[in-house]
Short mmCIF file of C-alpha atoms in Angstrom, two decimals:
data_model
loop_
_atom_site.label_atom_id
_atom_site.label_comp_id
_atom_site.label_asym_id
_atom_site.label_seq_id
_atom_site.Cartn_x
_atom_site.Cartn_y
_atom_site.Cartn_z
CA UNK Q 1 -22.75 7.95 12.53
CA UNK Q 2 -19.41 8.74 11.43
CA UNK Q 3 -18.87 7.57 7.79
CA UNK Q 4 -15.97 5.31 8.66
CA UNK Q 5 -17.42 3.47 11.44
CA UNK Q 6 -20.74 3.06 9.51
CA UNK Q 7 -18.50 1.09 7.17
CA UNK Q 8 -15.89 -0.38 9.11
CA UNK Q 9 -17.99 -1.32 12.00
CA UNK Q 10 -16.73 -2.88 15.17
CA UNK Q 11 -17.89 -5.98 14.39
CA UNK Q 12 -16.70 -6.12 11.09
CA UNK Q 13 -13.43 -5.33 12.37
CA UNK Q 14 -13.50 -7.85 15.06
CA UNK Q 15 -14.16 -10.72 12.39
CA UNK Q 16 -11.35 -9.31 10.47
CA UNK Q 17 -9.10 -9.43 13.46
CA UNK Q 18 -10.45 -13.09 14.19
CA UNK Q 19 -9.47 -14.40 10.81
CA UNK Q 20 -6.06 -12.80 10.80
CA UNK Q 21 -4.13 -15.58 12.61
CA UNK Q 22 -5.38 -18.41 10.51
CA UNK Q 23 -4.72 -16.48 6.95
CA UNK Q 24 -1.22 -16.11 8.42
CA UNK Q 25 -0.80 -19.38 9.70
CA UNK Q 26 -2.09 -20.98 6.41
CA UNK Q 27 -0.47 -18.59 4.09
CA UNK Q 28 -4.13 -18.20 2.68
CA UNK Q 29 -5.50 -15.20 0.72
CA UNK Q 30 -8.15 -13.05 2.73
CA UNK Q 31 -11.11 -13.76 0.90
CA UNK Q 32 -13.66 -13.75 3.44
CA UNK Q 33 -12.35 -10.43 4.52
CA UNK Q 34 -12.53 -9.00 0.86
CA UNK Q 35 -16.02 -10.34 0.60
CA UNK Q 36 -17.24 -8.41 3.65
CA UNK Q 37 -15.39 -5.27 2.76
CA UNK Q 38 -17.03 -5.26 -0.72
CA UNK Q 39 -20.33 -6.01 0.51
CA UNK Q 40 -19.56 -3.29 2.81
CA UNK Q 41 -18.71 -0.66 0.01
CA UNK Q 42 -15.34 -0.23 1.34
CA UNK Q 43 -13.75 -0.89 -2.22
CA UNK Q 44 -15.83 2.04 -3.28
CA UNK Q 45 -14.78 4.57 -0.83
CA UNK Q 46 -12.64 6.98 -3.28
CA UNK Q 47 -15.29 6.81 -5.94
CA UNK Q 48 -17.44 9.82 -6.09
CA UNK Q 49 -21.02 10.00 -5.18
CA UNK Q 50 -22.17 10.48 -8.74
CA UNK Q 51 -20.29 7.60 -10.01
CA UNK Q 52 -21.43 4.95 -7.81
CA UNK Q 53 -19.36 5.35 -4.58
CA UNK Q 54 -18.92 6.73 -1.29
CA UNK Q 55 -17.45 9.80 -1.92
CA UNK Q 56 -14.96 9.65 0.64
CA UNK Q 57 -11.93 11.92 0.46
CA UNK Q 58 -8.32 10.89 0.77
CA UNK Q 59 -7.86 11.67 4.79
CA UNK Q 60 -11.12 9.79 5.36
CA UNK Q 61 -9.49 6.43 3.57
CA UNK Q 62 -6.07 7.09 5.39
CA UNK Q 63 -8.08 7.10 8.82
CA UNK Q 64 -10.10 3.70 7.66
CA UNK Q 65 -6.90 2.02 6.53
CA UNK Q 66 -5.46 2.77 9.70
CA UNK Q 67 -8.71 1.44 11.49
CA UNK Q 68 -8.32 -1.93 9.15
CA UNK Q 69 -4.59 -2.35 9.60
CA UNK Q 70 -4.85 -2.51 13.27
CA UNK Q 71 -7.58 -5.33 12.95
CA UNK Q 72 -5.29 -7.14 10.20
CA UNK Q 73 -2.05 -5.63 8.57
CA UNK Q 74 -2.18 -7.91 5.60
CA UNK Q 75 -5.61 -7.50 4.41
CA UNK Q 76 -5.37 -3.52 4.75
CA UNK Q 77 -2.23 -3.73 2.42
CA UNK Q 78 -3.88 -6.14 0.16
CA UNK Q 79 -6.91 -3.85 -0.56
CA UNK Q 80 -4.56 -0.88 -0.16
CA UNK Q 81 -3.32 -1.37 -3.71
CA UNK Q 82 -6.92 -1.13 -5.06
CA UNK Q 83 -7.41 1.79 -3.17
CA UNK Q 84 -4.02 3.06 -4.48
CA UNK Q 85 -5.53 2.89 -8.31
CA UNK Q 86 -9.06 4.62 -7.36
CA UNK Q 87 -7.11 7.45 -5.92
CA UNK Q 88 -4.60 7.67 -8.82
CA UNK Q 89 -7.63 8.09 -11.07
CA UNK Q 90 -9.79 10.22 -8.81
CA UNK Q 91 -6.69 12.85 -8.99
CA UNK Q 92 -6.31 12.29 -12.61
CA UNK Q 93 -9.94 12.78 -13.69
CA UNK Q 94 -9.86 16.07 -11.35
CA UNK Q 95 -6.95 17.24 -13.37
CA UNK Q 96 -9.02 16.64 -16.77
CA UNK Q 97 -7.43 13.09 -18.04
CA UNK Q 98 -10.82 11.43 -18.70
CA UNK Q 99 -8.76 8.35 -20.12
CA UNK Q 100 -9.12 7.07 -16.12
CA UNK Q 101 -12.67 7.30 -16.01
CA UNK Q 102 -12.99 3.89 -16.86
CA UNK Q 103 -11.16 3.24 -13.51
CA UNK Q 104 -13.80 4.85 -11.30
CA UNK Q 105 -16.89 3.44 -13.14
CA UNK Q 106 -15.33 -0.07 -13.12
CA UNK Q 107 -14.50 0.35 -9.31
CA UNK Q 108 -18.09 1.44 -8.58
CA UNK Q 109 -18.98 -1.78 -10.62
CA UNK Q 110 -17.17 -4.17 -8.40
CA UNK Q 111 -14.06 -4.32 -10.24
CA UNK Q 112 -10.81 -5.12 -8.05
CA UNK Q 113 -7.84 -3.47 -9.27
CA UNK Q 114 -4.06 -4.72 -8.60
CA UNK Q 115 -0.57 -2.94 -8.73
CA UNK Q 116 1.43 -4.49 -11.55
CA UNK Q 117 4.44 -1.85 -11.35
CA UNK Q 118 7.33 -3.82 -9.29
CA UNK Q 119 9.82 -5.44 -11.22
CA UNK Q 120 13.15 -7.29 -9.81
CA UNK Q 121 16.15 -5.43 -9.91
CA UNK Q 122 14.55 -2.21 -11.09
CA UNK Q 123 15.58 0.44 -8.66
CA UNK Q 124 14.01 3.42 -10.98
CA UNK Q 125 10.61 2.27 -10.22
CA UNK Q 126 8.03 4.48 -12.47
CA UNK Q 127 10.87 6.02 -14.43
CA UNK Q 128 11.86 2.95 -16.42
CA UNK Q 129 10.91 -0.73 -16.88
CA UNK Q 130 12.28 -4.14 -17.80
CA UNK Q 131 8.73 -5.13 -19.22
CA UNK Q 132 8.60 -5.12 -22.88
CA UNK Q 133 5.77 -3.20 -24.45
CA UNK Q 134 5.02 -4.03 -28.07
CA UNK Q 135 2.85 -1.88 -30.10
CA UNK Q 136 0.57 -2.96 -32.78
CA UNK Q 137 -0.93 -1.26 -35.69
CA UNK Q 138 -4.68 -0.89 -34.03
CA UNK Q 139 -2.98 0.56 -31.00
CA UNK Q 140 -3.23 -2.41 -28.73
CA UNK Q 141 0.27 -3.12 -26.83
CA UNK Q 142 1.18 -6.41 -25.80
CA UNK Q 143 3.36 -6.78 -22.72
CA UNK Q 144 6.36 -9.43 -21.92
CA UNK Q 145 8.00 -9.44 -18.38
CA UNK Q 146 7.76 -10.19 -15.00
CA UNK Q 147 5.86 -8.25 -12.20
CA UNK Q 148 6.79 -8.79 -8.72
CA UNK Q 149 4.65 -8.29 -5.40
CA UNK Q 150 1.49 -8.51 -7.48
CA UNK Q 151 -0.90 -7.93 -4.25
CA UNK Q 152 -4.42 -9.22 -4.40
CA UNK Q 153 -3.02 -12.16 -7.28
CA UNK Q 154 -5.86 -14.55 -6.58
CA UNK Q 155 -8.69 -12.01 -6.98
CA UNK Q 156 -7.66 -9.00 -9.23
CA UNK Q 157 -9.99 -8.45 -12.29
CA UNK Q 158 -7.83 -5.60 -13.77
CA UNK Q 159 -4.02 -5.21 -13.15
CA UNK Q 160 -2.59 -1.68 -14.04
CA UNK Q 161 0.68 -2.12 -15.31
CA UNK Q 162 3.28 -0.44 -17.40
CA UNK Q 163 6.29 -1.81 -19.96
CA UNK Q 164 8.63 0.04 -22.12
CA UNK Q 165 8.40 0.34 -26.21
CA UNK Q 166 11.76 -1.10 -27.05
CA UNK Q 167 11.25 0.17 -30.70
CA UNK Q 168 11.48 3.59 -29.55
CA UNK Q 169 14.94 5.36 -30.29
CA UNK Q 170 15.29 7.50 -27.96
CA UNK Q 171 14.72 10.89 -29.65
CA UNK Q 172 13.76 13.87 -27.65
CA UNK Q 173 9.75 13.86 -27.24
CA UNK Q 174 9.31 9.96 -27.30
CA UNK Q 175 7.19 8.55 -24.69
CA UNK Q 176 8.28 5.01 -24.47
CA UNK Q 177 6.80 4.20 -20.85
CA UNK Q 178 3.29 2.82 -21.60
CA UNK Q 179 0.65 2.54 -18.85
CA UNK Q 180 -2.44 0.51 -19.09
CA UNK Q 181 -5.10 -1.90 -17.52
CA UNK Q 182 -5.25 -5.57 -18.22
CA UNK Q 183 -8.41 -7.48 -18.04
CA UNK Q 184 -7.98 -10.96 -15.95
CA UNK Q 185 -9.90 -12.86 -18.97
CA UNK Q 186 -7.16 -11.67 -21.25
CA UNK Q 187 -4.74 -14.82 -22.49
CA UNK Q 188 -0.95 -14.00 -22.11
CA UNK Q 189 -0.19 -14.12 -18.56
CA UNK Q 190 0.19 -16.29 -15.40
CA UNK Q 191 0.79 -16.16 -11.84
CA UNK Q 192 3.74 -17.44 -10.59
CA UNK Q 193 2.64 -18.97 -6.81
CA UNK Q 194 5.69 -17.91 -5.28
CA UNK Q 195 4.43 -16.13 -1.92
CA UNK Q 196 5.57 -18.01 0.93
CA UNK Q 197 7.09 -15.16 3.10
CA UNK Q 198 7.90 -13.75 6.62
CA UNK Q 199 4.95 -11.94 6.96
CA UNK Q 200 2.07 -10.12 5.29
CA UNK Q 201 1.24 -13.44 3.98
CA UNK Q 202 -2.45 -12.97 3.64
CA UNK Q 203 -1.88 -10.55 0.54
CA UNK Q 204 -0.70 -13.35 -1.36
CA UNK Q 205 1.26 -11.15 -3.68
CA UNK Q 206 2.55 -13.48 -6.33
CA UNK Q 207 4.59 -12.71 -9.04
CA UNK Q 208 2.92 -12.35 -12.26
CA UNK Q 209 4.52 -13.60 -15.88
CA UNK Q 210 3.38 -11.35 -18.65
CA UNK Q 211 3.70 -13.61 -21.97
CA UNK Q 212 2.26 -11.52 -24.43
CA UNK Q 213 -0.70 -10.38 -22.53
CA UNK Q 214 -2.42 -7.66 -25.11
CA UNK Q 215 -4.15 -4.68 -23.85
CA UNK Q 216 -6.55 -2.73 -26.28
CA UNK Q 217 -5.96 0.98 -27.06
CA UNK Q 218 -8.77 2.03 -25.23
CA UNK Q 219 -7.30 0.70 -22.01
CA UNK Q 220 -4.00 2.61 -22.45
CA UNK Q 221 -4.00 5.69 -20.38
CA UNK Q 222 -0.59 7.17 -20.33
CA UNK Q 223 2.60 7.46 -22.30
CA UNK Q 224 5.62 8.58 -20.55
CA UNK Q 225 9.38 9.27 -21.01
CA UNK Q 226 11.92 7.44 -19.13
CA UNK Q 227 13.67 9.00 -16.69
CA UNK Q 228 11.91 11.61 -13.81
CA UNK Q 229 9.52 13.49 -14.82
CA UNK Q 230 6.63 16.12 -13.79
CA UNK Q 231 3.87 14.27 -15.44
CA UNK Q 232 0.64 14.34 -13.16
CA UNK Q 233 0.35 10.33 -13.21
CA UNK Q 234 3.68 10.13 -11.39
CA UNK Q 235 2.96 12.58 -9.01
CA UNK Q 236 -0.73 10.83 -8.46
CA UNK Q 237 1.05 7.36 -8.34
CA UNK Q 238 3.70 8.63 -5.74
CA UNK Q 239 1.07 10.34 -3.49
CA UNK Q 240 -1.47 7.90 -3.34
CA UNK Q 241 0.92 4.89 -2.96
CA UNK Q 242 3.03 6.25 -0.38
CA UNK Q 243 0.41 8.08 1.72
CA UNK Q 244 -1.67 5.06 1.80
CA UNK Q 245 1.17 2.63 2.32
CA UNK Q 246 1.75 5.23 5.51
CA UNK Q 247 -1.46 4.45 7.02
CA UNK Q 248 -0.97 0.92 6.93
CA UNK Q 249 2.09 0.94 8.80
CA UNK Q 250 0.76 3.52 11.26
CA UNK Q 251 -2.17 1.37 11.80
CA UNK Q 252 0.56 -1.59 12.99
CA UNK Q 253 1.96 0.92 15.49
CA UNK Q 254 -1.65 1.85 16.67
CA UNK Q 255 -2.35 -1.70 17.39
CA UNK Q 256 1.11 -2.31 18.68
CA UNK Q 257 0.75 0.33 21.67
CA UNK Q 258 -2.95 -0.77 22.29
CA UNK Q 259 -1.60 -4.51 23.08
CA UNK Q 260 1.62 -3.26 24.75
CA UNK Q 261 -0.66 -1.16 27.42
CA UNK Q 262 -2.87 -4.07 27.85
CA UNK Q 263 -0.30 -6.66 28.16
CA UNK Q 264 2.17 -4.91 30.83
CA UNK Q 265 -1.19 -3.95 33.06
CA UNK Q 266 -1.49 -7.86 33.19
CA UNK Q 267 2.17 -8.70 33.92
CA UNK Q 268 3.09 -8.54 37.75
CA UNK Q 269 6.50 -7.76 38.96
CA UNK Q 270 7.55 -10.39 41.43
CA UNK Q 271 10.19 -7.89 43.00
CA UNK Q 272 7.59 -5.03 43.79
CA UNK Q 273 4.26 -6.73 43.52
CA UNK Q 274 2.97 -4.31 41.54
CA UNK Q 275 1.66 -4.38 37.93
CA UNK Q 276 4.26 -3.75 35.30
CA UNK Q 277 2.38 -0.65 33.81
CA UNK Q 278 3.73 1.30 37.14
CA UNK Q 279 7.30 0.05 36.52
CA UNK Q 280 9.26 3.40 35.41
CA UNK Q 281 11.72 1.40 32.90
CA UNK Q 282 8.49 0.08 31.19
CA UNK Q 283 6.53 3.32 31.09
CA UNK Q 284 9.74 5.17 29.78
CA UNK Q 285 10.08 2.63 26.81
CA UNK Q 286 5.84 2.94 25.87
CA UNK Q 287 6.44 6.37 26.31
CA UNK Q 288 9.14 6.37 23.65
CA UNK Q 289 6.97 4.32 21.25
CA UNK Q 290 4.13 6.62 21.71
CA UNK Q 291 6.39 10.09 21.33
CA UNK Q 292 7.66 8.43 17.77
CA UNK Q 293 3.82 7.12 17.18
CA UNK Q 294 2.25 10.66 17.53
CA UNK Q 295 5.00 12.13 15.86
CA UNK Q 296 3.81 10.15 12.79
CA UNK Q 297 0.49 10.71 13.19
CA UNK Q 298 0.63 14.22 12.49
CA UNK Q 299 2.94 13.65 9.56
CA UNK Q 300 0.46 11.37 8.12
CA UNK Q 301 -2.46 13.57 8.74
CA UNK Q 302 -0.91 16.42 7.14
CA UNK Q 303 0.55 14.98 4.17
CA UNK Q 304 -2.96 13.30 3.46
CA UNK Q 305 -4.69 16.49 3.76
CA UNK Q 306 -2.14 18.55 1.71
CA UNK Q 307 -2.87 15.94 -1.00
CA UNK Q 308 -6.30 16.18 -1.10
CA UNK Q 309 -6.27 20.04 -1.07
CA UNK Q 310 -3.61 20.43 -3.88
CA UNK Q 311 -0.86 22.01 -1.69
CA UNK Q 312 1.85 23.63 -3.85
CA UNK Q 313 5.09 22.09 -2.33
CA UNK Q 314 6.74 22.32 -5.72
CA UNK Q 315 10.34 20.47 -5.92
CA UNK Q 316 9.76 19.49 -2.27
CA UNK Q 317 6.81 17.19 -2.61
CA UNK Q 318 8.73 14.05 -3.44
CA UNK Q 319 10.98 14.60 -0.77
CA UNK Q 320 7.91 14.88 1.76
CA UNK Q 321 5.99 11.90 0.71
CA UNK Q 322 9.57 9.75 0.87
CA UNK Q 323 10.04 11.14 4.36
CA UNK Q 324 6.52 10.01 5.30
CA UNK Q 325 6.63 6.58 4.10
CA UNK Q 326 10.06 5.99 5.46
CA UNK Q 327 9.24 7.27 8.76
CA UNK Q 328 6.05 4.95 8.99
CA UNK Q 329 7.88 1.98 8.14
CA UNK Q 330 10.50 2.61 10.56
CA UNK Q 331 8.09 3.71 13.34
CA UNK Q 332 6.10 0.47 12.74
CA UNK Q 333 9.02 -1.48 13.60
CA UNK Q 334 10.45 0.58 16.29
CA UNK Q 335 6.90 0.88 18.15
CA UNK Q 336 6.59 -2.92 17.75
CA UNK Q 337 10.26 -3.69 18.98
CA UNK Q 338 9.74 -1.30 22.34
CA UNK Q 339 6.36 -3.07 22.88
CA UNK Q 340 7.85 -6.78 22.51
CA UNK Q 341 10.68 -5.65 24.73
CA UNK Q 342 8.23 -4.92 27.88
CA UNK Q 343 5.47 -7.56 27.14
CA UNK Q 344 7.12 -10.76 28.49
CA UNK Q 345 8.54 -13.78 26.86
CA UNK Q 346 5.07 -15.21 26.05
CA UNK Q 347 5.06 -12.70 23.13
CA UNK Q 348 8.10 -14.18 21.45
CA UNK Q 349 5.85 -17.27 20.78
CA UNK Q 350 4.71 -17.79 17.04
CA UNK Q 351 1.14 -17.67 18.23
CA UNK Q 352 1.31 -13.93 19.73
CA UNK Q 353 -0.50 -11.28 17.89
CA UNK Q 354 2.63 -8.86 18.35
CA UNK Q 355 5.02 -11.63 16.91
CA UNK Q 356 2.46 -11.32 13.90
CA UNK Q 357 2.86 -7.58 13.99
CA UNK Q 358 6.43 -7.75 14.13
CA UNK Q 359 6.79 -10.16 11.03
CA UNK Q 360 4.52 -8.19 9.19
CA UNK Q 361 6.19 -4.78 10.17
CA UNK Q 362 9.34 -5.83 8.44
CA UNK Q 363 7.86 -6.02 4.75
CA UNK Q 364 8.08 -2.10 5.25
CA UNK Q 365 11.79 -2.43 4.27
CA UNK Q 366 10.67 -3.73 0.79
CA UNK Q 367 8.31 -1.38 -0.57
CA UNK Q 368 9.03 1.37 -2.91
CA UNK Q 369 10.51 4.19 -2.12
CA UNK Q 370 12.78 1.73 -0.40
CA UNK Q 371 15.36 3.33 2.03
CA UNK Q 372 18.09 3.98 -0.52
CA UNK Q 373 15.75 5.40 -2.77
CA UNK Q 374 14.22 7.79 -0.33
CA UNK Q 375 17.72 9.01 0.75
CA UNK Q 376 18.81 9.66 -2.82
CA UNK Q 377 15.66 11.78 -3.38
CA UNK Q 378 16.37 13.61 -0.11
CA UNK Q 379 20.08 14.07 -0.79
CA UNK Q 380 19.17 15.59 -4.34
CA UNK Q 381 16.73 17.95 -2.75
CA UNK Q 382 18.97 19.08 -0.21
CA UNK Q 383 22.43 19.11 -1.88
CA UNK Q 384 21.46 19.10 -5.49
CA UNK Q 385 21.90 16.32 -8.50
CA UNK Q 386 25.28 14.40 -8.79
#
């Protein structure tokens, strides 16, 4: 049996899809979904076999996340953040950075990793931080600040985060940006329950207030300078985050097209007496949506394969990744919009799956790298820096 369908069986995906409307309606975390995915071994997908995982590669996980997102986008986006840290750590360990071994071992043991990176107003993303990181004499680091969009907030057991050592003077060679993994049992942090959103509600991506949360020295994994730099951690985070994010939004488009084909076949034109899947205007619109979806499919598969193989794209890697993320989130909205336009007024009702897919697709506007950041990256690559 194919390893993806062996883990994400049709029966499991059907149960997850059936629960998705209720989670959305109640603005509730997908606890049952996570429990079933954990039991199936899905959170260990990228962990190498010799470390207790399934030993998948990135293209396999990308394909699996598309399947999961087609069933329940918010559930797929939630577990995405765990997978990203495992993917990052897998890349770093393969490059000899053994400090990330702890992530692979703990993911195999059942720990759930969340992403504590985003900060309100921080358009520098990974290249600066508004969170204060205070280094203690024993090498431990205390973090104070607020992280937004902390997906998996109700259940994470490890929070990967970073902050800036404000005692650094800015001298050449200093590395004030400090990355580490916070254990949930640690004091000095709290969840700010503010996730009541338009879509992707089951992720429960509440903000996290860090109020002197201490990470011991052995859980500090990287120190970087402020500003863009070629450190392998930067590439590992960007390549893992943007590729897996694109997989989720590609899955939304996959599901929208499937629904569209089903819905127009059930509709009948009063004028012609034929089903709407024979209407030339309907066929044109869904063909346009499929054109965009197939183009994205090729782009996603290509990038995932090249990240896995370590392709040498040099300075074009970040523009390629930004282009993938931008294309994926735009295409999801475009495809759902086209499908809605031909599926009849009933799909505008709140209980419609297409209505929920439309709302979920809009979250893509806000993920890093957002539209402005992506265009800065592409303009700099094309025209040179300002």
